mmCIF file of C-alpha atoms in Angstrom:
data_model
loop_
_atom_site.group_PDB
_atom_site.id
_atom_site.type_symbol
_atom_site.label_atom_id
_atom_site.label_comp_id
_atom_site.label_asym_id
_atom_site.label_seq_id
_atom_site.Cartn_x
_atom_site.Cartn_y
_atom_site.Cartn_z
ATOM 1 C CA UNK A 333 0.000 0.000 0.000
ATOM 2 C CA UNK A 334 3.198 2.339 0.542
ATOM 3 C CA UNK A 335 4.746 1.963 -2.839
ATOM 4 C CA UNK A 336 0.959 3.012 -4.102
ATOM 5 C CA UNK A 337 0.573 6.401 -2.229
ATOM 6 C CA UNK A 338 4.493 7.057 -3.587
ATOM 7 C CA UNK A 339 3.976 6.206 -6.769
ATOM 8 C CA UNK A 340 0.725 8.499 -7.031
ATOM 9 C CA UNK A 341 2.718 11.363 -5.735
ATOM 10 C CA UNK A 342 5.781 10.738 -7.937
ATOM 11 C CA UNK A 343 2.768 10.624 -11.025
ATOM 12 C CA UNK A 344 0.898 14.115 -9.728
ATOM 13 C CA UNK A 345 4.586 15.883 -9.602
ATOM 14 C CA UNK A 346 5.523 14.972 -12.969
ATOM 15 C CA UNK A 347 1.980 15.569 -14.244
ATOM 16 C CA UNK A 348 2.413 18.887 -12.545
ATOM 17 C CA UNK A 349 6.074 19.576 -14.609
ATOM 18 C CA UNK A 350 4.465 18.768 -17.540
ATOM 19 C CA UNK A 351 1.269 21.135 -16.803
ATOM 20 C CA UNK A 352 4.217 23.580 -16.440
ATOM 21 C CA UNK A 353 5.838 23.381 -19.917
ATOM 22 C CA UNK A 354 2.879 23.184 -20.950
ATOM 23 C CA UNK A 355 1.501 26.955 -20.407
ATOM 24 C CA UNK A 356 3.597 28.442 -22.982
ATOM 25 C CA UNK A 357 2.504 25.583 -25.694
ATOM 26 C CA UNK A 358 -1.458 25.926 -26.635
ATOM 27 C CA UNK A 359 -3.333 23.834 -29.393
ATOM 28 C CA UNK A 360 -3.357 25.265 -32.331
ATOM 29 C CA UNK A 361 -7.341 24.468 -33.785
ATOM 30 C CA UNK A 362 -8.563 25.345 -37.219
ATOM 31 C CA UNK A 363 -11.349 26.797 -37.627
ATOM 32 C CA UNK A 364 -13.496 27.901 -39.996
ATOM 33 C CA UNK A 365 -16.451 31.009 -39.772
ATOM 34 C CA UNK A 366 -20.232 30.680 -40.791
ATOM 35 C CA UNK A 367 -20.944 31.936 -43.751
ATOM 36 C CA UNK A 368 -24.356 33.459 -42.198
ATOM 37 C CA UNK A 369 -23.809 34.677 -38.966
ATOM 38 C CA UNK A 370 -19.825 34.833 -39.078
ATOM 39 C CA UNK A 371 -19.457 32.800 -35.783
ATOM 40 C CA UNK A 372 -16.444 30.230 -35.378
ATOM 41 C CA UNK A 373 -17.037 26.677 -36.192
ATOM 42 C CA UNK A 374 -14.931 24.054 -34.587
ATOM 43 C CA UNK A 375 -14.096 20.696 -36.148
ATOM 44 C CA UNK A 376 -16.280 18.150 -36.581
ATOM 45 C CA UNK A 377 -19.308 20.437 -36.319
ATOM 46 C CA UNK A 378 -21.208 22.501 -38.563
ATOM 47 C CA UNK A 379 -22.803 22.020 -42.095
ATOM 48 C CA UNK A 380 -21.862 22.375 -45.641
ATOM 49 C CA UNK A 381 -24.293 22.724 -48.368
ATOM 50 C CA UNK A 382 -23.383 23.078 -51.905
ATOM 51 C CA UNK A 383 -25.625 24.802 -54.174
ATOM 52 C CA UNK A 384 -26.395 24.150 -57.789
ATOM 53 C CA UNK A 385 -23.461 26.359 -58.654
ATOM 54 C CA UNK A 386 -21.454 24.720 -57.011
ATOM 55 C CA UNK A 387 -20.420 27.166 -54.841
ATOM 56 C CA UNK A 388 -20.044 25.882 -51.213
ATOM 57 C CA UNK A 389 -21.135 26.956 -47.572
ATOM 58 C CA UNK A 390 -20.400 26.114 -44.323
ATOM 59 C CA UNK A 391 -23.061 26.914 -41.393
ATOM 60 C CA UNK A 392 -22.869 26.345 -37.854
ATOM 61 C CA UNK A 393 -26.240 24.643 -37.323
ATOM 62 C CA UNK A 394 -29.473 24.179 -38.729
ATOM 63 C CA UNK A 395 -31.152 27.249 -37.965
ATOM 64 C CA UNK A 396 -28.911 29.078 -39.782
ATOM 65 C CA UNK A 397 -28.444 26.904 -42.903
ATOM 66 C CA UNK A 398 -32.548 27.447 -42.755
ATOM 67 C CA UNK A 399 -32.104 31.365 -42.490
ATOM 68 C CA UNK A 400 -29.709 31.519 -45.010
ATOM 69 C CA UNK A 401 -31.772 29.475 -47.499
ATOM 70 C CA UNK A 402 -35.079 31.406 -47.172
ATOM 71 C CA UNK A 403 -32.871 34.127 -48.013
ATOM 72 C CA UNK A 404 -32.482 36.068 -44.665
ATOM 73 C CA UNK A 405 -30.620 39.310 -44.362
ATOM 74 C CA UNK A 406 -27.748 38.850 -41.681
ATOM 75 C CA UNK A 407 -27.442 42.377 -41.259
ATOM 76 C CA UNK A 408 -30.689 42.680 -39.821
ATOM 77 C CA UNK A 409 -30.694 39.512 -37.275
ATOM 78 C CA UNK A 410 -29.204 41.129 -33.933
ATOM 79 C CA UNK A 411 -27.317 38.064 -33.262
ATOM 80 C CA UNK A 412 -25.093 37.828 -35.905
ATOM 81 C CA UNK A 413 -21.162 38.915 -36.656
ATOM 82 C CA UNK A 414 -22.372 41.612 -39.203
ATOM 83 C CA UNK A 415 -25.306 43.152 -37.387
ATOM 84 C CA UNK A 416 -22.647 43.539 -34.217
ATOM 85 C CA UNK A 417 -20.162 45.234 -36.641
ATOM 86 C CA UNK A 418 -22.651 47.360 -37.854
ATOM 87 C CA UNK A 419 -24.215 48.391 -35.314
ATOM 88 C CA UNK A 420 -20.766 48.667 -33.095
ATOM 89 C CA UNK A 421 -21.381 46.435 -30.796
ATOM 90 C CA UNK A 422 -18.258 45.283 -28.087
ATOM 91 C CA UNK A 423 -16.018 47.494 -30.125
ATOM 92 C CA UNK A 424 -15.795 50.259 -27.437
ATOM 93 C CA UNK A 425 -12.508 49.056 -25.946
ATOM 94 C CA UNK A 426 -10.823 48.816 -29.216
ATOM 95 C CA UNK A 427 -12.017 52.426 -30.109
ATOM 96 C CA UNK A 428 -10.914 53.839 -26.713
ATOM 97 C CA UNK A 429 -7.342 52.540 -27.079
ATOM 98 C CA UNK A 430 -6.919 53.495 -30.688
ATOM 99 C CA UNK A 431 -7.528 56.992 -29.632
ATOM 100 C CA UNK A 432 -5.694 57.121 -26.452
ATOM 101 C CA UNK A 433 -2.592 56.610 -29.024
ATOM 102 C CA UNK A 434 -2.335 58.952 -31.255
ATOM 103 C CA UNK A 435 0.140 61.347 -30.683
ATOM 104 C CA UNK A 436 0.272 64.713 -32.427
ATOM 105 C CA UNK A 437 3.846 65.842 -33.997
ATOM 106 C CA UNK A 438 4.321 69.278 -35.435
ATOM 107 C CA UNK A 439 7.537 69.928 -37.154
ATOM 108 C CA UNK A 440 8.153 73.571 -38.339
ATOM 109 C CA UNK A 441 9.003 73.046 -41.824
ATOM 110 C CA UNK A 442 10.277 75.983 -44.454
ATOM 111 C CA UNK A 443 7.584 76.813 -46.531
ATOM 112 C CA UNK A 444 7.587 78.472 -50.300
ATOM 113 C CA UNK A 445 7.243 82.174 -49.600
ATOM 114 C CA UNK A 446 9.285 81.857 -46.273
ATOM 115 C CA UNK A 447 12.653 80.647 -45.030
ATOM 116 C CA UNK A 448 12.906 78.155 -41.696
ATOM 117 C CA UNK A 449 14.327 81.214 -39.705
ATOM 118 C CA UNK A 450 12.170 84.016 -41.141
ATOM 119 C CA UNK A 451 9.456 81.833 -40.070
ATOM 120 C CA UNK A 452 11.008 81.491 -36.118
ATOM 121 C CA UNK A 453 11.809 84.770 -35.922
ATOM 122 C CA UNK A 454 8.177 85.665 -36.799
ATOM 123 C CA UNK A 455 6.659 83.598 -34.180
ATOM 124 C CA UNK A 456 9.730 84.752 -31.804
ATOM 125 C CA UNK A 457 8.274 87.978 -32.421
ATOM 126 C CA UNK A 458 6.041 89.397 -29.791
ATOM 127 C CA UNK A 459 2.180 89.896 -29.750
ATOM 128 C CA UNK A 460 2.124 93.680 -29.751
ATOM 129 C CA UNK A 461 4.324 93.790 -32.784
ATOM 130 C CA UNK A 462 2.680 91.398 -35.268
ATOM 131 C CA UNK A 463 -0.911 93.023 -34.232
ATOM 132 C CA UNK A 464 0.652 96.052 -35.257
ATOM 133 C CA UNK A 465 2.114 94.769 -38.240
ATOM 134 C CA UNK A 466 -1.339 93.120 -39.004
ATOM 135 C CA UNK A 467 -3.541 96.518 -38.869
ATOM 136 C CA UNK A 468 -0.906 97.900 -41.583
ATOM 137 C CA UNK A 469 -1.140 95.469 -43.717
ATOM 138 C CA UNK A 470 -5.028 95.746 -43.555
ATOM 139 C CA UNK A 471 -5.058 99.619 -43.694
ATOM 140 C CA UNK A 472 -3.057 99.500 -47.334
ATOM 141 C CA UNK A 473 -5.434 96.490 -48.903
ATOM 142 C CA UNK A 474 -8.300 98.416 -48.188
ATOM 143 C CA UNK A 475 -6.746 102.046 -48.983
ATOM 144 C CA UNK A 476 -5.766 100.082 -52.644
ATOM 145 C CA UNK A 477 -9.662 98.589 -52.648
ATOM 146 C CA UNK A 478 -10.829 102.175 -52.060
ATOM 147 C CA UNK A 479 -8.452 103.497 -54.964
ATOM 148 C CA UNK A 480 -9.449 101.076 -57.058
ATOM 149 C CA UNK A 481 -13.278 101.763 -56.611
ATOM 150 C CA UNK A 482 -12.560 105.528 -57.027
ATOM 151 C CA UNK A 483 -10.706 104.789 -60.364
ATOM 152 C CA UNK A 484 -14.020 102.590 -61.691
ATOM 153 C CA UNK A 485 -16.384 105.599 -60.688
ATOM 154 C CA UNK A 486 -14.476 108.264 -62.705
ATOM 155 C CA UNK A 487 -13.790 105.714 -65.695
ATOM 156 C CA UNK A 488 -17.262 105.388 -66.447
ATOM 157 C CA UNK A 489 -20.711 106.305 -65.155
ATOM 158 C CA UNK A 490 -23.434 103.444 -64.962
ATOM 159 C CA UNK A 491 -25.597 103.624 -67.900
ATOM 160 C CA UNK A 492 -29.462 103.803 -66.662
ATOM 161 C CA UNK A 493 -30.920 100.135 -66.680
ATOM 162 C CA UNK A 494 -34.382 99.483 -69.413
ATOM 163 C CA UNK A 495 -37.346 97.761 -68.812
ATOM 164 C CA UNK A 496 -37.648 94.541 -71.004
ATOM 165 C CA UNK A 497 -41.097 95.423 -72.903
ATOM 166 C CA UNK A 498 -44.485 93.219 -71.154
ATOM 167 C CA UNK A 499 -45.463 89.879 -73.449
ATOM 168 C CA UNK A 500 -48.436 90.348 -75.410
ATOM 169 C CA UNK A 501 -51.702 88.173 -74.896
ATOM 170 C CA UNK A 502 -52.767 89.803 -71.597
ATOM 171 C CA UNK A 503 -52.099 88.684 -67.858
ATOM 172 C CA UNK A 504 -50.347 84.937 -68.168
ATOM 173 C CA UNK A 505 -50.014 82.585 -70.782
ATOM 174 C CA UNK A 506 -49.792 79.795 -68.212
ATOM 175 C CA UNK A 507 -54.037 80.506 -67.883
ATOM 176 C CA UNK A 508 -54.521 78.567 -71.355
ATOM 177 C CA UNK A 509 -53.954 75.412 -69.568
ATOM 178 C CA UNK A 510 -57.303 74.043 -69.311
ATOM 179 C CA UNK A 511 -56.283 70.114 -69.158
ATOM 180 C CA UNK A 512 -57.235 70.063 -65.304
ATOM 181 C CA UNK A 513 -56.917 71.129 -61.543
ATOM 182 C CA UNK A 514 -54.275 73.914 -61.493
ATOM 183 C CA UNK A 515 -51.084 71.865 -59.451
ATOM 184 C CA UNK A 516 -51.574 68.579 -60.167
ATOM 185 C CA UNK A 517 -49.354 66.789 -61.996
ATOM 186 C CA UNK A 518 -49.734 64.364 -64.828
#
């Protein structure tokens, strides 16, 4: 009865090295996805049907082999892979981590009118002077704008506008339309 006990020890502790080694190495399983609902299906389950075309599908189970044949719309049963990803559903932790990572870079990069350092210095520059320098700038575009207008007055005068001459045949020609209720269309 003593060897017994030992050897069942002896048999849990190398059971126990092997469960060991073991957590690193996992089963690898194929699987393959409905073609209606988009779930996994395992091996040695599910259904394939071939259709007259030839073209094959595999279903999980019999419901949805039945859906699928009297020509259901997976995006409109709630329970399926594509409704979900339509309708975001158990994406929110993916979302929140894609935008906790982006990361906003701004390199100051010479641009066609302006050097890299003409550019620093200009934002070196400080507030009171570029307001300043922004008012002037205004002040001559709209002294040229008033020049300009000035120039177009004494160029020419507007001439005085005509009135196109009234249709003949009275008040509207649209009254000769005696084919029925006036805003109904035919």
């Amino acid at each position: 009865p003593h060897s017994r006990i030992h050897g069942l020890a002896a048999w849990s502790e190398g059971q126990s090295k092997r469960a060991e080694g073991s957590l690193f190495r996992t089963m690898v399983v194929k699987t393959e996805t409905c073609s209606f609902s988009g779930l996994k299906i395992y091996p040695g389950h599910g259904i394939l049907f071939v259709r007259a075309d030839q073209r094959s599908f595999k279903f999980i189970n019999r419901k949805v082999k039945s859906m699928s044949t009297q020509r259901l719309n997976p995006r409109k049963i709630a329970w399926t892979q594509v409704y979900r990803r339509m309708h975001k559903k158990g994406t929110l932790e993916e979302s929140a981590r894609k935008k906790s990572r982006k990361v906003n870079k701004s390199a100051t990069k010479a641009v066609v009118g302006a050097s890299l350092e003409v550019i620093k210095a200009k934002r070196n520059q400080k507030p009171e002077v570029r307001a300043a320098a922004r008012e002037a700038a205004l002040r001559e575009v709209k002294e040229r704008a008033k020049a300009k207008k000035a120039a177009k007055k004494v160029e020419k005068p507007k001439p005085a506008p005509t009135k196109a001459p009234a249709p003949k045949g009275g008040k509207n020609n649209k009254s000769s339309n005696k084919s029925g209720v006036k805003g109904v269309r035919r």
